[in-house]
CSV table of C-alpha atoms in Angstrom, one decimal:
chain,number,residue,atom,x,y,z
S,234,UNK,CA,82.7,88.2,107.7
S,235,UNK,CA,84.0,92.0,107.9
S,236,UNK,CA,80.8,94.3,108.6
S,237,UNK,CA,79.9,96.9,106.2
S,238,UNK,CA,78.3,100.2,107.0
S,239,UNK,CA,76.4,102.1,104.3
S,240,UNK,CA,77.7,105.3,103.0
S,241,UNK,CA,75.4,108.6,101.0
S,242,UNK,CA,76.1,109.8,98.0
S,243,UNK,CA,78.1,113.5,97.9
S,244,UNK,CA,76.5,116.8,98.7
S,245,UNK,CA,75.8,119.5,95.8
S,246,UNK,CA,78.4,121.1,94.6
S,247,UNK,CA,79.2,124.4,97.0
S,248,UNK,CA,77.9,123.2,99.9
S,249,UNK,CA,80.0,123.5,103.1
S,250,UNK,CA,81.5,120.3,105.1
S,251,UNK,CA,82.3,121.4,108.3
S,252,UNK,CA,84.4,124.8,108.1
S,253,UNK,CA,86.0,123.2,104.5
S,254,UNK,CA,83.9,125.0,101.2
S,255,UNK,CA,84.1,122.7,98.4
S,256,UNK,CA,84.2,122.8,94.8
S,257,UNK,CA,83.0,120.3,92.3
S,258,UNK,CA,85.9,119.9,90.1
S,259,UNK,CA,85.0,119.3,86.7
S,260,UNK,CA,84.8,116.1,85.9
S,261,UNK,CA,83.9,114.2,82.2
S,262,UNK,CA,80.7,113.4,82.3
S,263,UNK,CA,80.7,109.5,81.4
S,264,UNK,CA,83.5,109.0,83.7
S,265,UNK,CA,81.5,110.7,86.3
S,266,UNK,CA,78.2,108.8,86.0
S,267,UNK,CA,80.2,105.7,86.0
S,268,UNK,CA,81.8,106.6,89.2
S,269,UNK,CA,78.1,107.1,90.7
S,270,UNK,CA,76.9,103.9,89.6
S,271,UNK,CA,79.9,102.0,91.1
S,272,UNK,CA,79.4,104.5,94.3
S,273,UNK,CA,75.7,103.4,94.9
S,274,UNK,CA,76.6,100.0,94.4
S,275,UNK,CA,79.4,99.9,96.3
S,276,UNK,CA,78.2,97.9,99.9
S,277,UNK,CA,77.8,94.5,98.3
S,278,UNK,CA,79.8,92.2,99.9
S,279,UNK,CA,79.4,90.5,103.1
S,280,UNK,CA,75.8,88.9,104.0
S,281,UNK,CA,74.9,91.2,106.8
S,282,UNK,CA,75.7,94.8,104.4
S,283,UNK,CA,72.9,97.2,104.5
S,284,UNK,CA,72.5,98.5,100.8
S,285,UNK,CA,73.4,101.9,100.2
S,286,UNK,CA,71.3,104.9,100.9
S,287,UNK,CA,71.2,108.3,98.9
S,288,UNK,CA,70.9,110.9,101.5
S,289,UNK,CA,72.2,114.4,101.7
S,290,UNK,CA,74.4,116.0,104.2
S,291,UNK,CA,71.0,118.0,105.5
S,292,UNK,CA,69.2,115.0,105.7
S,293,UNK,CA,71.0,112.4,107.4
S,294,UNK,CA,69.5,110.0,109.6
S,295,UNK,CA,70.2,110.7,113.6
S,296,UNK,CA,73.8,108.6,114.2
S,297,UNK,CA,73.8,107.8,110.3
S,298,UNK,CA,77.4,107.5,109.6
S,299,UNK,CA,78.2,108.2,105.8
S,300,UNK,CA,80.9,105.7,105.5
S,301,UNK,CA,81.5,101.9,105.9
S,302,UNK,CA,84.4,100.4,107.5
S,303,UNK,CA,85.7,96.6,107.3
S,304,UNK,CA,86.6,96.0,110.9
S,305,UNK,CA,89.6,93.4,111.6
S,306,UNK,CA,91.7,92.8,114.6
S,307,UNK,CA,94.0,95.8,113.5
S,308,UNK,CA,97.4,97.2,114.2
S,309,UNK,CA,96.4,100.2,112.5
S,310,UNK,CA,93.5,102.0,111.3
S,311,UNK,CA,93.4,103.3,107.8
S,312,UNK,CA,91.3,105.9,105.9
S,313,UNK,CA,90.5,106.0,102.2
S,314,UNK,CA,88.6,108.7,100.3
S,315,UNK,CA,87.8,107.5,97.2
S,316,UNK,CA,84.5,107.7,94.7
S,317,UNK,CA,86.3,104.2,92.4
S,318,UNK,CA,84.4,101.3,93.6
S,319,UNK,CA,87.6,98.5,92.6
S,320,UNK,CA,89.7,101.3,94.7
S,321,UNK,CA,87.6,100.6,97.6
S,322,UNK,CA,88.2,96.4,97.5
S,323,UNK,CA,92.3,96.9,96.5
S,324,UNK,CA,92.4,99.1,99.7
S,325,UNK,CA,90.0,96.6,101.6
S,326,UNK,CA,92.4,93.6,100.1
S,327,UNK,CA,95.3,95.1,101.7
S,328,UNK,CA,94.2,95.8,104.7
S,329,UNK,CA,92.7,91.9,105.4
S,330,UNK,CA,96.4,91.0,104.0
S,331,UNK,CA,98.6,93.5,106.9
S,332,UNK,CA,95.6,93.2,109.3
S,333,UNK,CA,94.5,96.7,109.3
S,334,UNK,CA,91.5,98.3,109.9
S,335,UNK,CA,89.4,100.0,106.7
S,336,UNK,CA,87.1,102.8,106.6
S,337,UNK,CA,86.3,103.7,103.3
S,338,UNK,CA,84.1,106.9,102.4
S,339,UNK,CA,83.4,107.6,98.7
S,340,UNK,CA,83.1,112.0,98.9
S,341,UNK,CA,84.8,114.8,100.9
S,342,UNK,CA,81.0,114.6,103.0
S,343,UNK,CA,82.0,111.3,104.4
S,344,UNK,CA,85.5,111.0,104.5
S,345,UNK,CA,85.1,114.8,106.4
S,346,UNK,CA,82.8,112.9,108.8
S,347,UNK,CA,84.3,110.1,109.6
S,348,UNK,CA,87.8,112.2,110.2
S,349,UNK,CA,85.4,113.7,113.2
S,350,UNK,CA,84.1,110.7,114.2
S,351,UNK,CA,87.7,108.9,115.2
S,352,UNK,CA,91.6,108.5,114.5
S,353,UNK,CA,93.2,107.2,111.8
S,354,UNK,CA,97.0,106.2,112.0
S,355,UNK,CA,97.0,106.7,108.0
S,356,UNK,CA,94.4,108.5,105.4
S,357,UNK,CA,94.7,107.5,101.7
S,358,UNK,CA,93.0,110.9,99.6
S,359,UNK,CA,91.6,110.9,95.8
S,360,UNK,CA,91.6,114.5,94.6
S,361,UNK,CA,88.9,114.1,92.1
S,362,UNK,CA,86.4,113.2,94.1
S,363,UNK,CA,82.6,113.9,93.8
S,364,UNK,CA,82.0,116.8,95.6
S,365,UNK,CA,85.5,118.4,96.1
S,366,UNK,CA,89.4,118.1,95.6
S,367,UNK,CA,90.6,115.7,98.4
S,368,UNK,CA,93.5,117.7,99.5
S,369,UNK,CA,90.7,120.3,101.2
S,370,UNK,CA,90.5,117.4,103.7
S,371,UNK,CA,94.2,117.9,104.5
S,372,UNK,CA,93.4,120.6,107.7
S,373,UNK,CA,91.1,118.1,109.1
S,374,UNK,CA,93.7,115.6,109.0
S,375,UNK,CA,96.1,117.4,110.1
S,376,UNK,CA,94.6,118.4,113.4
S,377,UNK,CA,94.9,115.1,115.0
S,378,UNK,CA,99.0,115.3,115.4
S,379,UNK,CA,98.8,111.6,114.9
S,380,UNK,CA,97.2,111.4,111.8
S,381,UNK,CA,98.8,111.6,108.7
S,382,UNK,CA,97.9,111.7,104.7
S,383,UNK,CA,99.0,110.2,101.4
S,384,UNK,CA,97.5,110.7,98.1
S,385,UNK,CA,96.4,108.7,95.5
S,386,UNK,CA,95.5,110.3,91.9
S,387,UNK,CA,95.5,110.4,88.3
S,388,UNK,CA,96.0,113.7,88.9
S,389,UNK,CA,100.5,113.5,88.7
S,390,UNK,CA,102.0,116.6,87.1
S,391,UNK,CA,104.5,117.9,88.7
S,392,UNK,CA,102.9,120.8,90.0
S,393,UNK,CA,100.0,118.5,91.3
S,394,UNK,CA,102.5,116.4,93.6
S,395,UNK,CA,104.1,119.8,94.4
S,396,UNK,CA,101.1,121.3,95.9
S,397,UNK,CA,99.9,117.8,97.9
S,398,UNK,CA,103.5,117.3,99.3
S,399,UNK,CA,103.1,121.0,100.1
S,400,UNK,CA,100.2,120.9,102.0
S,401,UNK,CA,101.5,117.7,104.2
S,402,UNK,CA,101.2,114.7,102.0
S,403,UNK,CA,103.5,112.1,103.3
S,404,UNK,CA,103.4,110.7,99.4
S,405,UNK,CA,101.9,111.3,96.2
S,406,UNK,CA,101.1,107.8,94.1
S,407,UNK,CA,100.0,108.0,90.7
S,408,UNK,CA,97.0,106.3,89.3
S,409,UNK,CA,97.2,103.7,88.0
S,410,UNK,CA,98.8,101.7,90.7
S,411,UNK,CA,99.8,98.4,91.0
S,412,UNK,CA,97.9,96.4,94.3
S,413,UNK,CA,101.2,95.3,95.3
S,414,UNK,CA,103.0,98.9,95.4
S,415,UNK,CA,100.3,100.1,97.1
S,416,UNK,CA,100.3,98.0,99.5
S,417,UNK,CA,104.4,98.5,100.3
S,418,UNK,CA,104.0,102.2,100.6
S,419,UNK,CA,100.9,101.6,102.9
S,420,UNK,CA,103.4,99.6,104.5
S,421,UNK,CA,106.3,101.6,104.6
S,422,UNK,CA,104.6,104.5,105.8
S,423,UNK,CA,102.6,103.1,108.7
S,424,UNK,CA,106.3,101.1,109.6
S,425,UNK,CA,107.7,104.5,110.3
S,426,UNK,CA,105.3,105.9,112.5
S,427,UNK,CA,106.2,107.2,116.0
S,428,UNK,CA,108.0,104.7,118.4
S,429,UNK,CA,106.8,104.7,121.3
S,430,UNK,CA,109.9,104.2,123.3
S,431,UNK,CA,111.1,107.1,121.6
S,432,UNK,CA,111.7,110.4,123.5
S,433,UNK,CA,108.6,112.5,122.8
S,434,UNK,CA,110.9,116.3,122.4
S,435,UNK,CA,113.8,116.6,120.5
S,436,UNK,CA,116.0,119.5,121.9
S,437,UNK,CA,119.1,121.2,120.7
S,438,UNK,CA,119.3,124.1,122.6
S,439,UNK,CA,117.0,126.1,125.7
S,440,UNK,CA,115.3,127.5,122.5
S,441,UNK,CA,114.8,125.1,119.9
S,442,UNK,CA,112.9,122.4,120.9
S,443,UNK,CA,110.3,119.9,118.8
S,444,UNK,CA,107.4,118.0,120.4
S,445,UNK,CA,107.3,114.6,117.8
S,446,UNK,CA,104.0,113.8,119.3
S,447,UNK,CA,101.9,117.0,118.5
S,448,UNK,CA,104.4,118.5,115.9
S,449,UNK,CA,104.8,121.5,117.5
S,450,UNK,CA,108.3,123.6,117.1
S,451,UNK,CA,109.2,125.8,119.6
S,452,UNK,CA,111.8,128.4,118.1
S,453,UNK,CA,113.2,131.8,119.0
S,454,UNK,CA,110.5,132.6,121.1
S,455,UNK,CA,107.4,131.7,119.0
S,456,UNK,CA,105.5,128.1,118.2
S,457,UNK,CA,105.6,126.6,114.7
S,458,UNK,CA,103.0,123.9,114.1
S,459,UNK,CA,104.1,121.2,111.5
S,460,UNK,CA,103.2,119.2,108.5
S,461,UNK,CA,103.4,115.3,109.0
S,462,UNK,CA,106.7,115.6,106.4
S,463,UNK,CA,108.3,118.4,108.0
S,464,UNK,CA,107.8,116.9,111.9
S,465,UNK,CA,109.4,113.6,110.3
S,466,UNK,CA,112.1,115.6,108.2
S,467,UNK,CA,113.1,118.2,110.9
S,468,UNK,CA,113.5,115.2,113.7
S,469,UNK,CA,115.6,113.2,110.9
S,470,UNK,CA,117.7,116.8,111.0
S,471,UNK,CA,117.4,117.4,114.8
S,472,UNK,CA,119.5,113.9,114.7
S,473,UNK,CA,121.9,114.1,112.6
S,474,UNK,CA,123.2,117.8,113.3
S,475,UNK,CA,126.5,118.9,111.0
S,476,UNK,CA,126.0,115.8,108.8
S,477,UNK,CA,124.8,116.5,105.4
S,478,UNK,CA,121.4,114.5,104.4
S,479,UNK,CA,121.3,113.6,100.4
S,480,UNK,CA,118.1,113.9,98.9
S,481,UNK,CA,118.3,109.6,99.1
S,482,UNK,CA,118.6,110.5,103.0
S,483,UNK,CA,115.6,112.7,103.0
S,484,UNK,CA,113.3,110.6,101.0
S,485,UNK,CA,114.0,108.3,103.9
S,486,UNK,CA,113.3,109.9,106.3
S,487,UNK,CA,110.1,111.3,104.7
S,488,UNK,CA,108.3,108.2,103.4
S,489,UNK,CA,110.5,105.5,103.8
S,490,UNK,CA,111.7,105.0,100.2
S,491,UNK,CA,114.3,105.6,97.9
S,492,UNK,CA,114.8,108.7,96.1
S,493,UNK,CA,114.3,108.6,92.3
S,494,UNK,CA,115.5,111.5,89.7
S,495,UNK,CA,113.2,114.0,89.5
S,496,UNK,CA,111.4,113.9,92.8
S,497,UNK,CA,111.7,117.3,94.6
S,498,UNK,CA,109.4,116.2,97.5
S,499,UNK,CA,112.6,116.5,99.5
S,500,UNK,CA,113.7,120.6,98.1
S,501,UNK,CA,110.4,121.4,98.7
S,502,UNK,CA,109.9,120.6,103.1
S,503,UNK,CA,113.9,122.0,103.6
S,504,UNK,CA,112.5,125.2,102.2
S,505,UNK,CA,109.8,125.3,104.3
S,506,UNK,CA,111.9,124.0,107.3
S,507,UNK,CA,114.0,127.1,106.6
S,508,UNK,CA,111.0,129.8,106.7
S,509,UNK,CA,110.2,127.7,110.4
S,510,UNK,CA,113.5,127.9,112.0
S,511,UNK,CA,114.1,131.4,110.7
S,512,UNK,CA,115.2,133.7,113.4
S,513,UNK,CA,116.8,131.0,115.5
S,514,UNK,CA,120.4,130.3,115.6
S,515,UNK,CA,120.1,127.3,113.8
S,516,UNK,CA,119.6,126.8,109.7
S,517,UNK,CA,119.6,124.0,106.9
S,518,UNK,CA,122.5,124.7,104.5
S,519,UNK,CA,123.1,123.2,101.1
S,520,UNK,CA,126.3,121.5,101.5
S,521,UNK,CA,127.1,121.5,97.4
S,522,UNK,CA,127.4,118.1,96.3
S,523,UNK,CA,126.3,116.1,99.4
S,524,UNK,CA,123.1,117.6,100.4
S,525,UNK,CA,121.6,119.9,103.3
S,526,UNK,CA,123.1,120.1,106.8
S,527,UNK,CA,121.7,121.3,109.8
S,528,UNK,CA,123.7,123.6,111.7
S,529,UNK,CA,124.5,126.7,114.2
S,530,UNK,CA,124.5,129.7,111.8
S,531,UNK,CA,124.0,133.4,112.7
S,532,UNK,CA,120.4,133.3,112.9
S,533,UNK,CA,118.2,135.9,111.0
């Protein structure tokens, strides 16, 4: 049988996790309580689970860890930060089906924790979570260049998958979600992590050069550090210099899927790419009715 760690319920509202200050984000009340009673019941399954134990940040046990994880022979391991309790065993389902490794946390406290504790190859973040919006997690995230980040959310405006793609989200899924479309993006994304056998710098001239490994762009004499999305869509560029990229191309290279009408994801990280490589000799252009194209320009 997997083993089950226990996890703590959230810290109050305010409190700091690590360098992050959260927010409660206001939640309706029933839905709320609900979430709590699935959270404190959550570590049922398995015969050797510990039950769950209520303890604040402060107060945590010496080498408590405020997460569980279901441990499997794994070619990858995965993150969720999610307060639903049927989230939790979807996610766990999956990852016994693709032979992944799953830690689940059920606040920002834990899922902050267990980011410092070890890697993950992929992070799956609710935003409405207990004790704070799950994108605040993104910087943690981020700062292992091998991590990266989807989210998963009711909360799918527009603007909302604007400002997760924004911050490094390699996708945005809306709840509800179906178990098996979750699993394909889980899929698709960790298929197109790093190959190995792949040259680790990307270079197209003595000053533009991008390490795929840490994400670091050096250009016209400074050091840009990159979002998962941009590393991916700049290298996807870096490759394919004077041939225009469609926004099909782009979603590609980004996450693996198809574009569908509507999605900007792909607008939004070539304007960003274009405030990074500013002031080199090289730019993204929008070649009118095929795309963007990077190529040698006069350099700002």
């Amino acid at each position: 049988m997997p083993r089950c760690r226990a996890h703590c319920a959230s810290p109050q509202a305010g409190e700091r996790l690590g360098d992050l200050r959260i927010q409660r984000p206001r939640h309706d009340v029933a839905s709320t309580r609900a979430s709590r009673r699935g959270t404190s019941a959550m570590v049922s399954h398995g015969t050797d689970c510990q039950p769950s134990t209520r303890l604040c940040a402060s107060r945590r046990l010496p080498g408590h860890r405020p997460y569980k994880t279901v441990e499997m022979s794994s070619a990858a391991k995965i993150l969720l930060v999610d307060d639903d309790v049927l989230i939790h065993f979807m996610v766990e389902d999956i990852g016994r089906q693709m032979g992944h490794s799953i830690t689940c946390a059920a606040d920002g406290a834990a899922g902050l924790a267990a980011l410092k504790d070890e890697h993950f190859d992929l992070v799956i973040l609710d935003r409405r979570l207990p004790d704070t919006d799950g994108l605040l997690l993104a910087p943690e995230i981020q700062a292992d260049a091998r991590s990266s980040f989807i989210v998963l959310s009711s909360l799918s405006t527009p603007n909302d998958q604007l400002l997760g793609l924004g911050l490094g989200a390699l996708d945005y899924v809306s709840k509800p979600v179906e178990p098996a479309v979750l699993k394909a993006r889980i899929e698709r994304h960790l298929a197109t992590r790093r190959d190995t056998s792949a040259p680790a710098v990307l270079s197209i001239s003595e000053t533009f050069h991008l390490n795929l490994v840490t994400r670091r762009l050096a250009v016209a004499g400074r050091t840009e550090c990159l979002s998962p999305a941009e590393n991916r869509l700049l290298a996807h560029f870096m490759k394919n210099v004077e041939i225009p990229q469609s926004r099909s191309d782009i979603s590609k290279a980004i996450g693996g899927r198809e574009w569908v009408y509507g999605d900007r994801t792909g607008d939004v990280l070539v304007s960003r790419l274009r405030r990074r490589i500013s002031g080199s000799t090289l730019q993204i252009i929008t070649v009118h009715g095929l795309g963007y194209s990077l190529t040698e320009g006069s350099g700002a």
